Structures are given as structure tokens and as C-alpha cells.
CSV table of C-alpha atoms and ligand atoms in Angstrom, one decimal:
chain,number,residue,atom,x,y,z
A,1,MET,CA,-15.4,219.8,1.9
A,2,ILE,CA,-13.1,217.2,0.3
A,3,LEU,CA,-15.1,217.5,-2.9
A,4,ARG,CA,-14.6,221.3,-3.1
A,5,ARG,CA,-10.9,220.9,-2.5
A,6,MET,CA,-10.7,218.3,-5.3
A,7,ILE,CA,-12.5,220.6,-7.7
A,8,ASN,CA,-10.1,223.4,-6.8
A,9,ASN,CA,-7.1,221.1,-7.3
A,10,LEU,CA,-8.6,220.1,-10.7
A,11,ARG,CA,-9.2,223.7,-11.8
A,12,SER,CA,-5.7,224.7,-10.8
A,13,GLN,CA,-4.3,221.4,-12.3
A,14,ASN,CA,-2.7,220.6,-9.0
A,15,TRP,CA,-2.3,216.9,-9.7
A,16,VAL,CA,-0.3,216.1,-6.6
A,17,GLY,CA,-3.0,217.7,-4.4
A,18,LEU,CA,-5.7,216.0,-6.3
A,19,SER,CA,-4.0,212.6,-5.9
A,20,LEU,CA,-3.6,213.1,-2.2
A,21,GLU,CA,-7.3,214.0,-1.8
A,22,LEU,CA,-8.2,210.9,-3.8
A,23,ILE,CA,-6.0,208.8,-1.5
A,24,VAL,CA,-7.6,210.3,1.6
A,25,LEU,CA,-11.1,209.6,0.2
A,26,VAL,CA,-10.4,206.0,-0.7
A,27,VAL,CA,-8.6,205.3,2.6
A,28,GLY,CA,-11.5,206.9,4.5
A,29,VAL,CA,-14.1,204.8,2.7
A,30,PHE,CA,-12.0,201.7,3.3
A,31,LEU,CA,-11.6,202.4,7.0
A,32,GLY,CA,-15.4,203.1,7.3
A,33,LEU,CA,-16.2,199.7,5.8
A,34,GLN,CA,-13.7,197.9,8.0
A,35,VAL,CA,-15.2,199.5,11.2
A,36,ASP,CA,-18.7,198.4,10.0
A,37,ASP,CA,-17.5,194.9,9.4
A,38,TRP,CA,-15.7,194.8,12.7
A,39,ASN,CA,-18.9,196.0,14.5
A,40,GLU,CA,-21.0,193.4,12.7
A,41,GLY,CA,-18.6,190.6,13.5
A,42,ARG,CA,-18.5,191.6,17.2
A,43,LYS,CA,-22.3,191.6,17.3
A,44,ASP,CA,-22.4,188.2,15.6
A,45,ARG,CA,-20.0,186.7,18.2
A,46,GLU,CA,-22.1,188.1,21.1
A,47,ASP,CA,-25.3,186.7,19.5
A,48,GLU,CA,-23.6,183.4,18.8
A,49,GLN,CA,-22.6,183.0,22.5
A,50,LEU,CA,-26.1,183.9,23.7
A,51,PHE,CA,-27.7,181.5,21.2
A,52,ILE,CA,-25.5,178.6,22.3
A,53,GLU,CA,-26.3,179.3,26.0
A,54,ARG,CA,-30.1,179.4,25.2
A,55,LEU,CA,-29.7,176.3,23.1
A,56,HIS,CA,-28.2,174.5,26.1
A,57,GLY,CA,-31.2,175.4,28.3
A,58,ASP,CA,-33.6,174.2,25.6
A,59,MET,CA,-31.6,171.0,25.3
A,60,LEU,CA,-31.9,170.3,29.1
A,61,ASN,CA,-35.6,171.0,29.0
A,62,ALA,CA,-36.1,168.7,26.0
A,63,GLU,CA,-34.2,165.9,27.6
A,64,ALA,CA,-36.1,166.2,30.8
A,65,LEU,CA,-39.5,166.1,28.9
A,66,SER,CA,-38.6,163.2,26.6
A,67,ALA,CA,-36.1,161.0,28.4
A,68,ARG,CA,-38.6,158.7,30.2
A,69,LEU,CA,-40.8,158.0,27.2
A,70,ARG,CA,-37.7,157.6,24.9
A,71,ASP,CA,-36.2,155.0,27.2
A,72,ARG,CA,-39.5,153.2,27.6
A,73,ARG,CA,-40.1,153.1,23.8
A,74,MET,CA,-36.6,151.8,23.1
A,75,ILE,CA,-36.6,149.1,25.8
A,76,ARG,CA,-40.0,147.9,24.8
A,77,ARG,CA,-38.7,147.2,21.3
A,78,ASP,CA,-36.3,144.6,22.7
A,79,TYR,CA,-39.0,143.0,24.9
A,80,ALA,CA,-41.4,142.8,21.9
A,81,VAL,CA,-38.7,141.0,19.9
A,82,GLN,CA,-38.4,138.5,22.8
A,83,ALA,CA,-42.2,138.2,22.8
A,84,ALA,CA,-42.1,137.2,19.2
A,85,ASP,CA,-39.5,134.5,20.0
A,86,VAL,CA,-41.8,133.1,22.7
A,87,LEU,CA,-44.9,133.2,20.5
A,88,PHE,CA,-43.2,131.7,17.5
A,89,GLY,CA,-41.6,128.9,19.5
A,90,ARG,CA,-38.0,130.1,19.1
A,91,THR,CA,-37.3,129.8,22.8
A,92,GLU,CA,-37.7,127.1,25.5
A,93,ARG,CA,-40.2,129.3,27.3
A,94,ARG,CA,-43.9,128.8,26.6
A,95,GLU,CA,-45.3,131.8,28.5
A,96,LEU,CA,-44.8,135.5,27.9
A,97,SER,CA,-43.4,137.4,30.9
A,98,GLU,CA,-45.3,140.5,32.1
A,99,LEU,CA,-42.8,142.8,30.3
A,100,GLU,CA,-43.0,140.9,27.1
A,101,CYS,CA,-46.8,140.9,27.1
A,102,THR,CA,-46.9,144.6,27.7
A,103,ALA,CA,-44.2,145.3,25.0
A,104,ALA,CA,-46.0,143.1,22.5
A,105,ILE,CA,-49.3,145.0,22.9
A,106,ALA,CA,-47.5,148.3,23.1
A,107,THR,CA,-46.3,147.9,19.5
A,108,GLU,CA,-49.5,149.8,18.7
A,109,TYR,CA,-48.3,152.9,20.5
A,110,PHE,CA,-46.2,155.3,18.4
A,111,ASN,CA,-46.9,158.6,20.1
A,112,PHE,CA,-43.7,160.3,21.1
A,113,ASN,CA,-43.0,164.0,21.8
A,114,ALA,CA,-39.7,164.8,20.2
A,115,VAL,CA,-39.4,168.2,21.9
A,116,GLY,CA,-38.0,170.9,19.7
A,117,LEU,CA,-35.4,173.5,20.6
A,118,PRO,CA,-37.0,177.0,20.4
A,119,ALA,CA,-33.7,178.9,20.1
A,120,LEU,CA,-32.8,176.8,17.0
A,121,ALA,CA,-36.2,177.4,15.4
A,122,GLU,CA,-35.7,181.1,16.0
A,123,LEU,CA,-32.2,181.1,14.5
A,124,ILE,CA,-33.4,179.2,11.4
A,125,SER,CA,-36.5,181.4,10.8
A,126,SER,CA,-34.4,184.5,11.1
A,127,GLY,CA,-31.9,183.1,8.6
A,128,ARG,CA,-28.9,183.6,10.9
A,129,MET,CA,-27.5,180.0,11.1
A,130,ALA,CA,-24.3,181.5,9.6
A,131,ILE,CA,-23.4,183.2,12.9
A,132,LEU,CA,-22.4,179.8,14.2
A,133,GLN,CA,-18.7,179.4,13.6
A,134,ASP,CA,-18.5,175.8,14.7
A,135,ASN,CA,-19.1,173.9,11.5
A,136,GLU,CA,-19.6,170.6,13.3
A,137,LEU,CA,-22.3,172.1,15.6
A,138,ARG,CA,-24.0,173.8,12.7
A,139,ALA,CA,-24.1,170.6,10.7
A,140,ALA,CA,-25.3,168.6,13.7
A,141,LEU,CA,-28.2,171.1,14.3
A,142,VAL,CA,-29.3,170.8,10.6
A,143,GLY,CA,-29.1,167.0,11.0
A,144,LEU,CA,-31.2,167.2,14.2
A,145,GLN,CA,-33.9,169.1,12.3
A,146,GLN,CA,-33.9,166.3,9.6
A,147,VAL,CA,-34.1,163.4,12.0
A,148,ARG,CA,-36.9,165.1,14.0
A,149,THR,CA,-38.9,165.6,10.8
A,150,ALA,CA,-38.3,161.9,9.8
A,151,LEU,CA,-39.5,160.8,13.3
A,152,ALA,CA,-42.6,163.0,13.1
A,153,THR,CA,-43.5,161.4,9.7
A,154,LEU,CA,-42.9,157.9,11.0
A,155,ILE,CA,-45.3,158.6,13.9
A,156,VAL,CA,-48.0,159.9,11.7
A,157,VAL,CA,-47.7,157.0,9.1
A,158,ASN,CA,-47.5,154.2,11.7
A,159,SER,CA,-50.3,155.6,13.9
A,160,GLU,CA,-52.6,155.5,10.9
A,161,ARG,CA,-51.6,152.0,9.8
A,162,GLY,CA,-50.9,150.2,13.0
A,163,THR,CA,-53.4,147.7,14.4
A,164,SER,CA,-54.7,148.1,17.9
A,165,LEU,CA,-54.2,144.6,19.2
A,166,SER,CA,-55.8,145.4,22.5
A,167,SER,CA,-59.1,146.5,20.7
A,168,LYS,CA,-59.1,143.8,18.1
A,169,PHE,CA,-58.2,140.8,20.2
A,170,VAL,CA,-60.0,141.4,23.5
A,171,ASP,CA,-60.2,137.7,24.3
A,172,LEU,CA,-56.4,137.4,24.2
A,173,VAL,CA,-55.3,140.5,26.1
A,174,GLN,CA,-56.8,142.4,29.1
A,175,LEU,CA,-55.8,145.9,30.1
A,176,GLU,CA,-56.0,147.4,33.6
A,177,ALA,CA,-55.1,151.0,34.2
A,178,TYR,CA,-53.3,152.0,37.3
A,179,THR,CA,-51.4,155.0,38.7
A,180,SER,CA,-47.6,154.5,39.0
A,181,GLN,CA,-46.3,155.0,42.6
A,182,ASP,CA,-43.0,156.3,41.1
A,183,ASP,CA,-44.1,159.3,39.1
A,184,GLY,CA,-47.9,159.4,39.3
A,185,ASP,CA,-48.1,158.4,35.6
A,186,VAL,CA,-51.2,156.3,34.5
A,187,GLN,CA,-50.0,153.0,33.1
A,188,GLN,CA,-51.5,149.7,32.0
A,189,ILE,CA,-51.1,146.3,33.4
A,190,MET,CA,-51.6,143.9,30.5
A,191,THR,CA,-52.5,140.3,30.8
A,192,CYS,CA,-51.8,138.0,27.8
A,193,ASP,CA,-53.3,134.6,26.9
A,194,THR,CA,-50.0,133.3,25.4
A,195,GLU,CA,-51.4,130.0,24.2
A,196,GLY,CA,-54.5,131.7,22.7
A,197,MET,CA,-52.2,134.1,20.9
A,198,ARG,CA,-50.0,131.3,19.6
A,199,ASN,CA,-53.0,129.5,18.2
A,200,ASN,CA,-54.6,132.6,16.6
A,201,GLN,CA,-53.1,133.2,13.2
A,202,SER,CA,-54.9,136.5,12.8
A,203,PHE,CA,-53.3,137.8,16.0
A,204,LEU,CA,-49.9,136.5,15.0
A,205,ASN,CA,-50.1,138.2,11.6
A,206,ASN,CA,-51.2,141.5,13.1
A,207,PHE,CA,-48.6,141.4,15.9
A,208,SER,CA,-45.8,140.6,13.3
A,209,THR,CA,-46.8,143.5,11.2
A,210,ASN,CA,-47.0,145.8,14.2
A,211,LEU,CA,-43.6,144.7,15.4
A,212,ASP,CA,-42.1,145.3,12.0
A,213,ARG,CA,-43.5,148.8,12.0
A,214,TYR,CA,-42.4,149.4,15.6
A,215,ASP,CA,-38.9,148.2,14.9
A,216,GLY,CA,-38.7,150.7,11.9
A,217,TYR,CA,-40.1,153.5,14.1
A,218,ILE,CA,-37.3,152.9,16.7
A,219,ARG,CA,-34.4,152.2,14.3
A,220,ASP,CA,-35.3,154.9,11.7
A,221,GLY,CA,-37.0,157.4,14.0
A,222,VAL,CA,-36.5,157.4,17.8
A,223,ALA,CA,-32.9,156.0,17.9
A,224,PRO,CA,-31.4,158.4,15.3
A,225,TRP,CA,-33.2,161.4,16.9
A,226,SER,CA,-32.0,160.3,20.3
A,227,ALA,CA,-28.4,159.9,19.1
A,228,GLN,CA,-28.4,163.2,17.3
A,229,MET,CA,-29.7,165.0,20.4
A,230,ASP,CA,-26.8,163.5,22.4
A,231,LYS,CA,-24.4,164.6,19.7
A,232,VAL,CA,-25.7,168.2,19.7
A,233,HIS,CA,-25.6,168.3,23.5
A,234,ARG,CA,-22.0,167.1,23.5
A,235,LEU,CA,-21.0,169.8,21.0
A,236,ILE,CA,-22.9,172.5,22.9
A,237,ASP,CA,-21.2,171.4,26.2
A,238,GLN,CA,-17.8,171.6,24.3
A,239,ALA,CA,-18.5,175.1,23.1
A,240,LEU,CA,-19.5,176.3,26.5
A,241,GLY,CA,-16.9,174.4,28.4
A,242,ILE,CA,-19.5,172.5,30.4
A,243,SER,CA,-18.9,169.1,31.9
A,244,HIS,CA,-21.9,167.4,33.4
A,245,ASN,CA,-19.8,164.7,35.0
A,246,ALA,CA,-17.9,167.3,37.0
A,247,GLU,CA,-21.2,168.9,38.1
A,248,ALA,CA,-22.5,165.5,39.3
A,249,SER,CA,-19.5,164.6,41.3
A,250,PRO,CA,-19.3,165.9,45.0
B,301,LIG,ZN1,-24.9,170.2,28.9
């Protein structure tokens, strides 16, 4: 219709009419594009809100699944360092405590399930990270992916190279499995021959190497991942206006 009118105006050399038709055409196209943009923007905002809500659910799930093992791994690093002080005569004490014995032997355990966030994986694979308007949250989520990959690599490398002290030095350490009364989890009671360990250079060498690896696994793997998870959770709470302290209070 508009094209026919423009041709008629052109034939009759009605330049004013032709100009008006051109203006109508350009404005029409411009408005059409604006409406498309507006619709797309509104859809992105809706998707962004849904994504952040799903992410919060994923975060709570991941924390529930990994919190116990994460705390255990990090606390054991400190006890294993204390065990080294006892074994190498840097303290007054001559005997390892039960916790130090367990931590020293547990330097061979690197397994840890750094639970992922399915909503984040979906957003990345669909190439829609840009719908997140909060730059800090977007950067924190990218950082989380990076530290999770670094942790997974450390677990694989250390699991392959670490020495099983409980298998290699059976005269120096005895394991006894039991079921925890608290959570039904199967755990180990470990009994250490502290003096025997102190006098066995092969054990001391292997324990020192294990502790060095374990320290790196905590410092460069578990701790950064844990800190980044906390940061992402704080930013999600901010975006959703959630306060867990308020929920916990009566
Ligand atoms: Zn929260």
C-alpha cells in the first residue's frame, strides 16, 4: 500500500507527499525495532530473575551436600600440621593425639565432591550469561567455574601421586572402621605408633610429601572454591533480597 502511494507520488512528482511517505516508512520501521528490543529486554529480565532464583536453590543444595566434607578436609589440614610438629620434635609433646593421628594418615585422602550448580551450567551452555545485569555476580560465577576446575585438577593429580600411608606402613598405623552415631557415616579410628613413625625415615619422608600436597590441595583448591561459593551465595542473596540471619532468628 505505502509502496504504491510512493510510486504514485513519484510519477506525479509530488515531492512533499513522497517525503511524508518516506518519513512514515522510516518511523514505522524504527518503532517496530524498538518494540522488538523492548520485548526481548523484558524476556531477558524475566529469565534473569528465574535464573537467579534457581541458582539460589542449587547453591543451598550444593552447600548441604559438601559442607560436612569441606569442613572436615580443612580442619584436618591444621591437625596434620600439628602432627608434623609432634613427629619432628617441634613441640613438648611426644605423642600424637587421636585427631592428629587421623589427620596425618588422612593426608592421603583427596576425594571431594565440589557440587556444581546446574542452573549455571545451563546458562553457560546456552550462551546466555549476558542476561545477568549484575557485573559482580557474573564475574563471581565465572570465577567459581575456574576455581572448581582447578580443584578438580588438584584432586586428580594428587590422588594419582599421593602415598597411602595406611597401606605402606601397616606396622605404624592401624585402621578400624565404625559407623558414626551422629550421621550414620562410616569413619575410621586410626591408631598411630608415634615413636615408630618418628624413627622411620621412609614414613617421615612420605608423610612430609603427603602433607605438602594436602596443604596445596586445601590452599589452592578447597579453600578458594569454598570462599568463592560463599561470595556467589552472598551476591545471590543480595539480588533476591534474602537474609538467612533473619530467617534463622525467631
Ligand atoms: Zn541464600
